[in-house]
PDB file of C-alpha atoms in Angstrom:
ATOM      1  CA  UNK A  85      12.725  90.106 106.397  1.00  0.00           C
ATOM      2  CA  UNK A  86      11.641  93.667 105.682  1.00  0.00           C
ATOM      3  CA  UNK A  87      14.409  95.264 107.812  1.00  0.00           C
ATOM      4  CA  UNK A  88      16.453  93.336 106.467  1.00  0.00           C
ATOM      5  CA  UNK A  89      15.724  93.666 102.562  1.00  0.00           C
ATOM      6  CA  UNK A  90      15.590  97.821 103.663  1.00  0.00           C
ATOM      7  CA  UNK A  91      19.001  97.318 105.220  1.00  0.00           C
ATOM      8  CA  UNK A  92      20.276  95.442 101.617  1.00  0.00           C
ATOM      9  CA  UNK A  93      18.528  98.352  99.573  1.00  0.00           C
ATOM     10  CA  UNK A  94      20.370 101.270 102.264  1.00  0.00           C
ATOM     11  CA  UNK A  95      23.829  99.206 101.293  1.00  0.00           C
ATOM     12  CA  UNK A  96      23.142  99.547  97.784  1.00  0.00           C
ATOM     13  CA  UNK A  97      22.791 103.051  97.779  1.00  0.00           C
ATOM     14  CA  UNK A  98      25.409 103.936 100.241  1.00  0.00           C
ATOM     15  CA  UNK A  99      27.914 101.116  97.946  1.00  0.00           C
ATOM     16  CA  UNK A 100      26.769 103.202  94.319  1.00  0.00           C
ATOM     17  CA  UNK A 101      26.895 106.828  96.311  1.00  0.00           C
ATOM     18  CA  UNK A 102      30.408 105.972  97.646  1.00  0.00           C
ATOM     19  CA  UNK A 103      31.525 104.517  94.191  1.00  0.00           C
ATOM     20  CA  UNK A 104      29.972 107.500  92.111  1.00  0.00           C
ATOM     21  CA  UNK A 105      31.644 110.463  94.712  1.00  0.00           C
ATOM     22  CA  UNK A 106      34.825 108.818  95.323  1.00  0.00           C
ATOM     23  CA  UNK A 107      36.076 107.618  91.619  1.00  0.00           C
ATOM     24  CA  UNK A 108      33.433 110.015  89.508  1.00  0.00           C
ATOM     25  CA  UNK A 109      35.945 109.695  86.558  1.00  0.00           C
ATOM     26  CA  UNK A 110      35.687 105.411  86.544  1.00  0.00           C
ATOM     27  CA  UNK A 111      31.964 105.456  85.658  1.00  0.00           C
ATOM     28  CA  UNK A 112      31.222 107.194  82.351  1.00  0.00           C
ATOM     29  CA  UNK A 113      28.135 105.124  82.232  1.00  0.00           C
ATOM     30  CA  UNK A 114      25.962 107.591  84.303  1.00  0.00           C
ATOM     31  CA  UNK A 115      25.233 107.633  87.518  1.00  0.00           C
ATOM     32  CA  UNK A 116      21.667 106.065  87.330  1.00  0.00           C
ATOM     33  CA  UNK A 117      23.574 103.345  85.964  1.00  0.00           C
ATOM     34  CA  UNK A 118      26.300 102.817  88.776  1.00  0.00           C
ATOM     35  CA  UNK A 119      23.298 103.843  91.738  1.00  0.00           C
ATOM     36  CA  UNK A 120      20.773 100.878  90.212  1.00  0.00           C
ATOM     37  CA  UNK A 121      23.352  98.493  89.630  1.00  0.00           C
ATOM     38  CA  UNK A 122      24.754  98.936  92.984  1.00  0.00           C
ATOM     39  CA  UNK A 123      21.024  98.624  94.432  1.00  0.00           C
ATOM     40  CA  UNK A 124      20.038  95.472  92.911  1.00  0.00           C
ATOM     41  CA  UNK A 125      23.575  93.479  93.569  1.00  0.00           C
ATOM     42  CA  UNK A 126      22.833  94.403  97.078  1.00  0.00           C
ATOM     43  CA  UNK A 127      19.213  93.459  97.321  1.00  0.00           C
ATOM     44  CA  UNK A 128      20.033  90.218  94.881  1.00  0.00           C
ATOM     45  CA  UNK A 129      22.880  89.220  96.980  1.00  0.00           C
ATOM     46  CA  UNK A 130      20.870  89.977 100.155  1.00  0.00           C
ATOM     47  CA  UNK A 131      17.798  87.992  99.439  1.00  0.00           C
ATOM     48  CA  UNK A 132      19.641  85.178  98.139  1.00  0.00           C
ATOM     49  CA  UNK A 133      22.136  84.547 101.191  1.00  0.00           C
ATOM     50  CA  UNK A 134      19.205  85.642 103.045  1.00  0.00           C
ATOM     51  CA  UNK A 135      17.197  82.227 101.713  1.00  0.00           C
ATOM     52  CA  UNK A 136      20.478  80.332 101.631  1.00  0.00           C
ATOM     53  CA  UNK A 137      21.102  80.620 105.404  1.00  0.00           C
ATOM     54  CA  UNK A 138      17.189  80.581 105.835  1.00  0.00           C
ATOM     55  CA  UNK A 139      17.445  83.965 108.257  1.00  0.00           C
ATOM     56  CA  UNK A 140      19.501  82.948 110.899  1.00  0.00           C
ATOM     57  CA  UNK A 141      22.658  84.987 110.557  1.00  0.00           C
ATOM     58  CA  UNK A 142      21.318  88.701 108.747  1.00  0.00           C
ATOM     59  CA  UNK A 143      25.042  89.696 109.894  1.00  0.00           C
ATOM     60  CA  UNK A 144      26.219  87.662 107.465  1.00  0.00           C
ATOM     61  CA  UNK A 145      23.398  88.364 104.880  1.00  0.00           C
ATOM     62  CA  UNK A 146      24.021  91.806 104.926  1.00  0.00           C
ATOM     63  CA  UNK A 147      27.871  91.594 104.588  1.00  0.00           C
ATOM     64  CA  UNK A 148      27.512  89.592 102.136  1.00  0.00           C
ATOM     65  CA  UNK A 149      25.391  92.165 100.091  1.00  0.00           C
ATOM     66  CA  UNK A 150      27.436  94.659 100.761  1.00  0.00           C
ATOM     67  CA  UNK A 151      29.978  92.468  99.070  1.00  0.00           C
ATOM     68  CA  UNK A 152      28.163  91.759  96.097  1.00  0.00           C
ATOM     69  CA  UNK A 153      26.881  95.167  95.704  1.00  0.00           C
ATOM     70  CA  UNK A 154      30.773  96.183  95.744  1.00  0.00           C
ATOM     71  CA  UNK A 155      31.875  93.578  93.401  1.00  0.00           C
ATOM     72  CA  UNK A 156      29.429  94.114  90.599  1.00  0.00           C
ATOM     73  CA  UNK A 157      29.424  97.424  90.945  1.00  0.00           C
ATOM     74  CA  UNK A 158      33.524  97.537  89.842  1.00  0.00           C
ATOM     75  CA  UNK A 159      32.392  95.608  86.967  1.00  0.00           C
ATOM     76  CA  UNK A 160      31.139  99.069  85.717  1.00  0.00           C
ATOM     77  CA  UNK A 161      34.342 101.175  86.619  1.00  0.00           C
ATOM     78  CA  UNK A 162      36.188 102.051  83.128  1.00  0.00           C
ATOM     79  CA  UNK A 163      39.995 103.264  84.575  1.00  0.00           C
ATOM     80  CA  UNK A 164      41.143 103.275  81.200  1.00  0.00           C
ATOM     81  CA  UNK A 165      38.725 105.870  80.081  1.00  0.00           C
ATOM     82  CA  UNK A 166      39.465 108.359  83.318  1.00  0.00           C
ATOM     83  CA  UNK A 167      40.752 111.762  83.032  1.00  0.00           C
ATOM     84  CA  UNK A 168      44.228 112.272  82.088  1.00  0.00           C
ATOM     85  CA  UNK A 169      44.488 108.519  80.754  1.00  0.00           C
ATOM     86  CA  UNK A 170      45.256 108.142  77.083  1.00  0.00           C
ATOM     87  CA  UNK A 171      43.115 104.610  75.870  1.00  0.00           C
ATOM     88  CA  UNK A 172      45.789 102.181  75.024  1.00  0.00           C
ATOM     89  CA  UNK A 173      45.701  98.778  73.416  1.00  0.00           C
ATOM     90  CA  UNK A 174      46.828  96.508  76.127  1.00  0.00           C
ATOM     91  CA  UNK A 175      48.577  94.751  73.915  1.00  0.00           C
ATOM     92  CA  UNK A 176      51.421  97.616  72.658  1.00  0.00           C
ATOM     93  CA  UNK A 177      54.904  97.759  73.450  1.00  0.00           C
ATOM     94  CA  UNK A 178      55.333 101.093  75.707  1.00  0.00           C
ATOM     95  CA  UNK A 179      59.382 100.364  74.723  1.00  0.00           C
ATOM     96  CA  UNK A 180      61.408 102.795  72.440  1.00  0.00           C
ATOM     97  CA  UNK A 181      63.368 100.229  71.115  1.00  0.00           C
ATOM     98  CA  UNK A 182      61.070 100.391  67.351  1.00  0.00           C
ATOM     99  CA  UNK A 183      58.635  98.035  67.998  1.00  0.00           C
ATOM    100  CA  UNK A 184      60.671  95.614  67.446  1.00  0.00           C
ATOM    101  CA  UNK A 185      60.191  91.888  69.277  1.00  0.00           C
ATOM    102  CA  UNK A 186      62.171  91.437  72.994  1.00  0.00           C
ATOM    103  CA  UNK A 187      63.388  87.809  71.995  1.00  0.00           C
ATOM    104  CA  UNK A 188      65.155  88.819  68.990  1.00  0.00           C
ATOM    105  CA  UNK A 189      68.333  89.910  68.986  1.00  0.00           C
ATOM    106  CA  UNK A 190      68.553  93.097  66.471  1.00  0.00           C
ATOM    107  CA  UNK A 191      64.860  92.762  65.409  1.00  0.00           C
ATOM    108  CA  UNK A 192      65.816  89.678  62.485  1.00  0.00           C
ATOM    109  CA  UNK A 193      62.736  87.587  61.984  1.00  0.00           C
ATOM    110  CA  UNK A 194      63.097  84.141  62.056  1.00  0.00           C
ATOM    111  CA  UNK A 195      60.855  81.912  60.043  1.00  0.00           C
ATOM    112  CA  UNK A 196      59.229  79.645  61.590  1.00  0.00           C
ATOM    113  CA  UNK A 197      59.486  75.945  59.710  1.00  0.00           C
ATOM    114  CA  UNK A 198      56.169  74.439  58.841  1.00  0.00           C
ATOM    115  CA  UNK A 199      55.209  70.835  59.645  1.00  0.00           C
TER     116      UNK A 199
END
């Protein structure tokens, strides 16, 4: 169990190392951030498949931390706060047609009857 809960804690590291130098812009959090939460999704996700399987495939234990690690690791990228990237609402209409509403012909507003 203790190679194996090194090799989880190596995956974490390598997982928020890989994260922080390939897409530095994504994590405005810090890198402390990013490296620890990477770490303990892959020791977490480690130890518990290690348990679930009770130790007999650490192949699959340690893929699956490495999966984990990856996965709640994203949870921390911010793309919409990246370099270059103005923050829009996600919500806005990136037409130039006035803002006006696609299912209405000329922008007339219809009012809606009430019950």
């Amino acid at each position: 169990m203790l190679v194996e809960t090194l090799a989880f804690a190596l995956i974490g590291l390598i997982v928020g190392a890989a994260a922080l130098v390939s897409l530095p812009a994504y994590f405005p959090g810090g890198r402390a951030l990013t490296a620890g939460t990477a770490l303990v999704a892959a020791l977490l996700g480690g130890v518990i498949m290690h348990f679930t399987l009770d130790g007999a495939f650490p192949g699959v234990s340690i893929a699956v931390s490495a999966i984990v690690s990856g996965l709640l690791t994203s949870v921390l990228a911010r793309p919409d706060l990246a370099a270059g990237r103005l923050p829009v609402h996600r919500h806005q209409l990136h037409r130039s047609d006035g803002g006006r509403h696609p299912h209405r012909a000329g922008g007339a507003h219809r009012r809606h009857r009430h019950a």
